Coordinates of C-alpha atoms in Angstrom, one line a residue:
M12 CA 93.0 141.3 150.2
S13 CA 89.3 141.9 150.8
S14 CA 86.7 139.1 150.6
L15 CA 85.4 140.7 147.4
Q16 CA 88.8 140.6 145.8
R17 CA 89.4 137.0 146.9
L18 CA 86.0 136.0 145.3
A19 CA 87.0 137.8 142.1
A20 CA 90.4 136.0 142.0
C21 CA 88.7 132.6 142.6
L22 CA 86.2 133.2 139.8
F23 CA 89.0 134.2 137.5
C24 CA 90.9 131.0 138.3
F25 CA 87.8 128.9 137.8
A26 CA 87.1 130.5 134.4
L27 CA 90.6 129.5 133.3
L28 CA 90.1 126.0 134.4
I29 CA 86.8 125.5 132.5
S30 CA 87.6 127.5 129.4
P31 CA 87.7 125.4 126.2
A32 CA 91.2 126.6 125.2
A33 CA 92.6 125.8 128.6
S34 CA 91.0 122.4 128.9
A35 CA 91.7 121.2 125.4
G36 CA 95.3 121.6 124.6
G37 CA 95.2 125.1 123.3
Y38 CA 92.1 124.9 121.1
E39 CA 88.5 125.9 121.6
R40 CA 85.4 124.3 120.1
V41 CA 83.5 126.7 117.8
S42 CA 80.2 126.7 115.8
I43 CA 80.1 127.8 112.2
P44 CA 76.8 128.6 110.5
I45 CA 76.0 126.6 107.3
S46 CA 72.9 126.4 105.2
E47 CA 71.6 123.2 106.8
G48 CA 72.4 124.2 110.4
T49 CA 75.7 124.4 112.3
L50 CA 79.2 123.1 111.5
S51 CA 81.2 122.4 114.7
G52 CA 85.0 122.9 114.6
V53 CA 88.2 123.4 116.5
F54 CA 90.0 126.7 116.6
Y55 CA 93.6 127.4 117.5
R56 CA 94.5 131.0 118.1
P57 CA 98.1 132.1 118.2
A58 CA 99.6 134.1 121.0
G59 CA 99.3 137.9 120.6
V60 CA 96.6 140.3 119.6
G61 CA 96.6 139.8 115.8
P62 CA 95.3 140.2 113.3
F63 CA 96.7 136.8 112.2
P64 CA 96.9 134.9 108.9
A65 CA 94.8 131.8 109.1
V66 CA 94.6 128.2 107.8
I67 CA 91.5 126.1 107.3
A68 CA 92.6 122.5 107.9
L69 CA 90.4 119.8 106.4
H70 CA 90.4 116.3 107.9
G71 CA 90.6 113.0 106.0
C72 CA 88.1 110.1 105.8
G73 CA 88.8 109.1 109.4
G74 CA 87.4 112.4 110.7
L75 CA 88.7 114.9 113.2
W76 CA 88.5 112.9 116.4
R77 CA 89.9 109.7 117.9
E78 CA 88.7 107.7 120.9
Q79 CA 87.2 109.3 124.0
G80 CA 86.5 112.6 122.3
M81 CA 90.2 113.5 121.8
L82 CA 91.4 115.4 118.8
S83 CA 93.3 113.1 116.4
I84 CA 97.1 113.1 116.9
R85 CA 97.9 114.4 113.4
H86 CA 95.4 117.3 113.7
S87 CA 96.5 118.3 117.2
D88 CA 100.2 118.2 116.0
W89 CA 99.6 120.4 113.0
G90 CA 97.2 122.7 114.9
E91 CA 99.8 123.4 117.6
R92 CA 102.7 123.8 115.1
L93 CA 100.8 126.2 112.8
A94 CA 99.6 128.2 115.8
A95 CA 103.1 128.4 117.1
A96 CA 104.2 129.7 113.7
G97 CA 101.6 132.6 114.0
F98 CA 98.7 131.1 112.1
A99 CA 95.1 130.9 113.4
V100 CA 93.9 127.4 112.6
L101 CA 90.3 126.4 112.0
M102 CA 89.4 122.7 111.6
P103 CA 85.8 122.2 110.6
D104 CA 84.3 118.8 111.5
S105 CA 82.5 117.8 108.4
Y106 CA 81.5 114.3 109.7
G107 CA 80.9 114.7 113.4
S108 CA 78.7 117.7 112.8
R109 CA 76.4 115.5 110.7
G110 CA 76.4 112.6 113.1
L111 CA 78.9 110.5 111.1
G112 CA 81.9 108.6 112.1
S113 CA 84.8 107.4 110.0
Q114 CA 83.9 107.3 106.3
C115 CA 87.0 105.4 105.1
G116 CA 85.1 102.2 104.4
V117 CA 82.0 103.9 102.9
K118 CA 81.5 103.8 99.2
D119 CA 78.4 105.9 98.8
L120 CA 79.4 109.1 100.6
T121 CA 76.7 111.5 101.7
V122 CA 79.3 114.2 102.6
R123 CA 81.3 114.5 99.4
A124 CA 84.7 116.0 98.9
G125 CA 83.6 118.1 95.9
R126 CA 80.3 119.3 97.3
E127 CA 79.4 119.4 101.0
R128 CA 83.0 119.7 102.1
V129 CA 83.8 122.5 99.7
A130 CA 80.7 124.3 101.1
D131 CA 82.1 123.7 104.6
A132 CA 85.5 125.2 103.6
T133 CA 83.7 128.3 102.2
A134 CA 81.6 128.6 105.4
A135 CA 84.8 128.3 107.5
R136 CA 86.4 131.1 105.4
I137 CA 83.5 133.4 105.9
W138 CA 83.5 132.7 109.7
L139 CA 87.1 133.6 109.9
Q140 CA 86.7 136.7 107.8
Q141 CA 84.1 138.1 110.2
R142 CA 86.6 138.1 113.0
S143 CA 88.6 141.2 113.8
D144 CA 91.7 139.1 114.8
I145 CA 92.0 137.5 111.3
R146 CA 93.5 139.0 108.1
P147 CA 90.7 138.3 105.7
A148 CA 92.9 138.2 102.6
Q149 CA 95.4 135.8 104.2
I150 CA 93.4 132.6 104.7
S151 CA 94.9 129.4 103.2
L152 CA 93.7 125.8 102.9
I153 CA 95.3 122.6 103.9
G154 CA 93.8 119.1 103.7
W155 CA 94.8 115.4 104.1
S156 CA 93.6 112.6 101.9
G157 CA 89.8 113.2 101.4
G158 CA 90.4 116.7 102.8
G159 CA 93.1 117.1 100.2
S160 CA 90.7 116.1 97.5
T161 CA 88.4 118.9 98.8
V162 CA 91.2 121.3 98.5
L163 CA 91.6 120.4 94.8
A164 CA 87.9 120.9 94.2
A165 CA 87.7 124.2 96.2
I166 CA 90.6 125.9 94.3
R167 CA 89.3 125.3 90.7
K168 CA 89.1 128.5 88.7
D169 CA 85.5 127.7 87.8
R170 CA 84.6 127.7 91.5
S171 CA 85.8 131.2 92.4
P172 CA 83.8 132.7 95.3
A173 CA 80.9 134.9 94.5
D174 CA 80.4 136.3 98.0
G175 CA 82.5 139.4 97.4
R176 CA 85.0 138.5 100.1
P177 CA 88.7 137.8 99.6
D178 CA 89.5 134.4 98.2
F179 CA 91.7 131.7 99.7
K180 CA 95.4 132.7 99.4
R181 CA 97.2 129.4 99.1
A182 CA 96.5 125.7 99.3
V183 CA 98.3 122.5 100.4
A184 CA 97.0 119.0 99.7
F185 CA 98.6 115.9 101.4
Y186 CA 98.1 112.7 99.4
P187 CA 94.8 113.6 97.8
A188 CA 92.9 111.5 95.2
C189 CA 93.7 113.4 92.1
R190 CA 92.1 111.3 89.4
M191 CA 88.8 113.2 89.2
Q192 CA 90.4 116.6 88.8
S193 CA 93.3 115.3 86.6
E194 CA 90.7 113.8 84.2
S195 CA 88.5 117.0 84.2
P196 CA 89.1 119.0 81.0
S197 CA 88.1 122.2 82.9
F198 CA 90.4 121.9 85.9
A199 CA 92.6 124.9 86.5
A200 CA 94.1 126.1 89.8
R201 CA 93.4 129.7 90.6
M202 CA 96.0 130.0 93.4
P203 CA 99.4 128.5 94.4
L204 CA 99.0 124.8 95.2
L205 CA 101.5 122.5 97.0
L206 CA 100.9 118.7 96.6
L207 CA 102.8 116.4 99.0
M208 CA 102.8 112.7 98.3
G209 CA 104.7 109.5 98.8
D210 CA 105.7 107.5 95.8
A211 CA 104.8 104.3 97.6
D212 CA 101.2 105.3 98.4
D213 CA 98.9 102.5 97.6
W214 CA 95.7 104.3 98.8
T215 CA 95.9 107.4 96.7
P216 CA 98.6 106.7 94.1
A217 CA 100.8 109.6 93.0
A218 CA 100.5 109.1 89.2
P219 CA 97.2 111.1 88.7
C220 CA 98.6 114.0 90.9
S221 CA 101.8 113.9 88.8
Y222 CA 99.8 114.3 85.7
L223 CA 97.6 117.1 87.2
A224 CA 100.7 119.0 88.3
K225 CA 102.5 118.7 85.0
A226 CA 99.4 119.8 83.0
A227 CA 98.9 122.7 85.4
R228 CA 102.5 123.9 85.1
M229 CA 102.2 123.7 81.3
R230 CA 99.2 126.1 81.5
G231 CA 101.3 128.4 83.7
E232 CA 99.5 127.6 87.0
P233 CA 101.6 127.7 90.2
V234 CA 101.3 124.0 91.1
E235 CA 104.2 122.1 92.8
L236 CA 104.3 118.4 93.5
V237 CA 106.8 117.0 96.0
L238 CA 107.1 113.2 95.8
Y239 CA 108.8 111.5 98.7
P240 CA 110.7 108.3 97.9
G241 CA 109.4 105.3 99.8
A242 CA 106.8 107.3 101.7
L243 CA 103.3 105.9 102.3
H244 CA 99.8 107.4 103.0
D245 CA 99.9 109.2 106.3
F246 CA 103.6 109.8 106.1
D247 CA 103.3 113.1 108.1
H248 CA 101.7 111.5 111.1
P249 CA 103.8 112.1 114.2
R250 CA 104.0 108.5 115.3
L251 CA 102.1 105.9 113.2
E252 CA 103.8 102.5 112.8
V253 CA 103.8 101.1 109.3
R254 CA 100.8 98.8 109.1
E255 CA 98.3 97.4 106.7
R256 CA 94.6 98.4 106.8
D257 CA 91.9 96.3 105.2
D258 CA 88.9 98.4 105.7
I259 CA 89.2 100.9 102.9
A260 CA 86.4 101.5 100.4
Y261 CA 88.6 102.6 97.5
S262 CA 92.2 101.4 97.3
A263 CA 94.6 101.3 94.4
S264 CA 94.5 97.5 94.3
G265 CA 90.8 97.2 94.6
T266 CA 91.1 94.8 97.5
G267 CA 90.4 97.4 100.2
K268 CA 93.9 96.9 101.6
V269 CA 96.4 99.7 101.9
T270 CA 99.6 100.4 103.8
V271 CA 100.0 103.5 106.0
G272 CA 102.7 104.9 108.3
T273 CA 105.0 107.6 109.3
N274 CA 108.1 108.4 107.2
M275 CA 110.2 110.7 109.4
A276 CA 112.4 112.1 106.6
A277 CA 109.3 113.0 104.6
R278 CA 107.5 114.4 107.6
E279 CA 110.3 116.7 108.6
D280 CA 110.7 118.0 105.1
A281 CA 106.9 118.6 104.9
L282 CA 106.8 120.4 108.2
R283 CA 109.5 122.8 106.9
R284 CA 108.1 123.1 103.4
V285 CA 104.5 123.8 104.5
K286 CA 105.4 126.5 106.9
A287 CA 107.6 128.3 104.2
F288 CA 104.8 127.9 101.6
L289 CA 102.1 129.3 103.8
S290 CA 104.3 132.2 104.9
A291 CA 105.2 133.3 101.4
P292 CA 103.8 136.7 100.3

């Protein structure tokens, strides 16, 4: 091997070592243009050449990251699983991009589920649709808790996109707060929606979502609610011991105390169900 060839090989190896995808567990950090600047995010790209179906994944009130700049365990778990199933996954960072940390204990939100975060989801869709390796008409939404509430707001029939691009295809909401939409006389889902909740959730109780799903089905909308017996908020987390939190701005009891934790039976069913739902034609 010539000295020039050796140099090229070394540069190639160095590029692999410092590339975002190689250094961050299979994802890369990306920037998404929004009206007030730039929205940062995490992007998982499946193996192969594409084009791929895609999922925009919306974090909850705790944000996208955990300590030491590491992606939260739930988001990395879902990102890796969905990418392995053939989906490109884009996770916009609605809080960190605006210099905010966890918003779970904040009552007066400046980044709201029904406004700024819906706009973030729209910007993420457009960013994906401009890529040649993405199928523009096969982009779905998934969200957890506050991100799930954003999903509900984003898929209303009266908020259909006006940008001339294909709409979201399907939507999944894990334990969202459904009261606002369930009490809205104009709420109607414009695409298939899967709601996944625990019947023991004392943070975002299931009753408003049950009402919303029942009313939607009576109108002929494709809304399905799966209610897991005994499951709590965060039931799909890979490994979260059941524990009480006392730092929540809005809890069912009004005390700020809620119980969270993994339920393995519910988690395993949700993993299977979400993959099948997103893969449906």
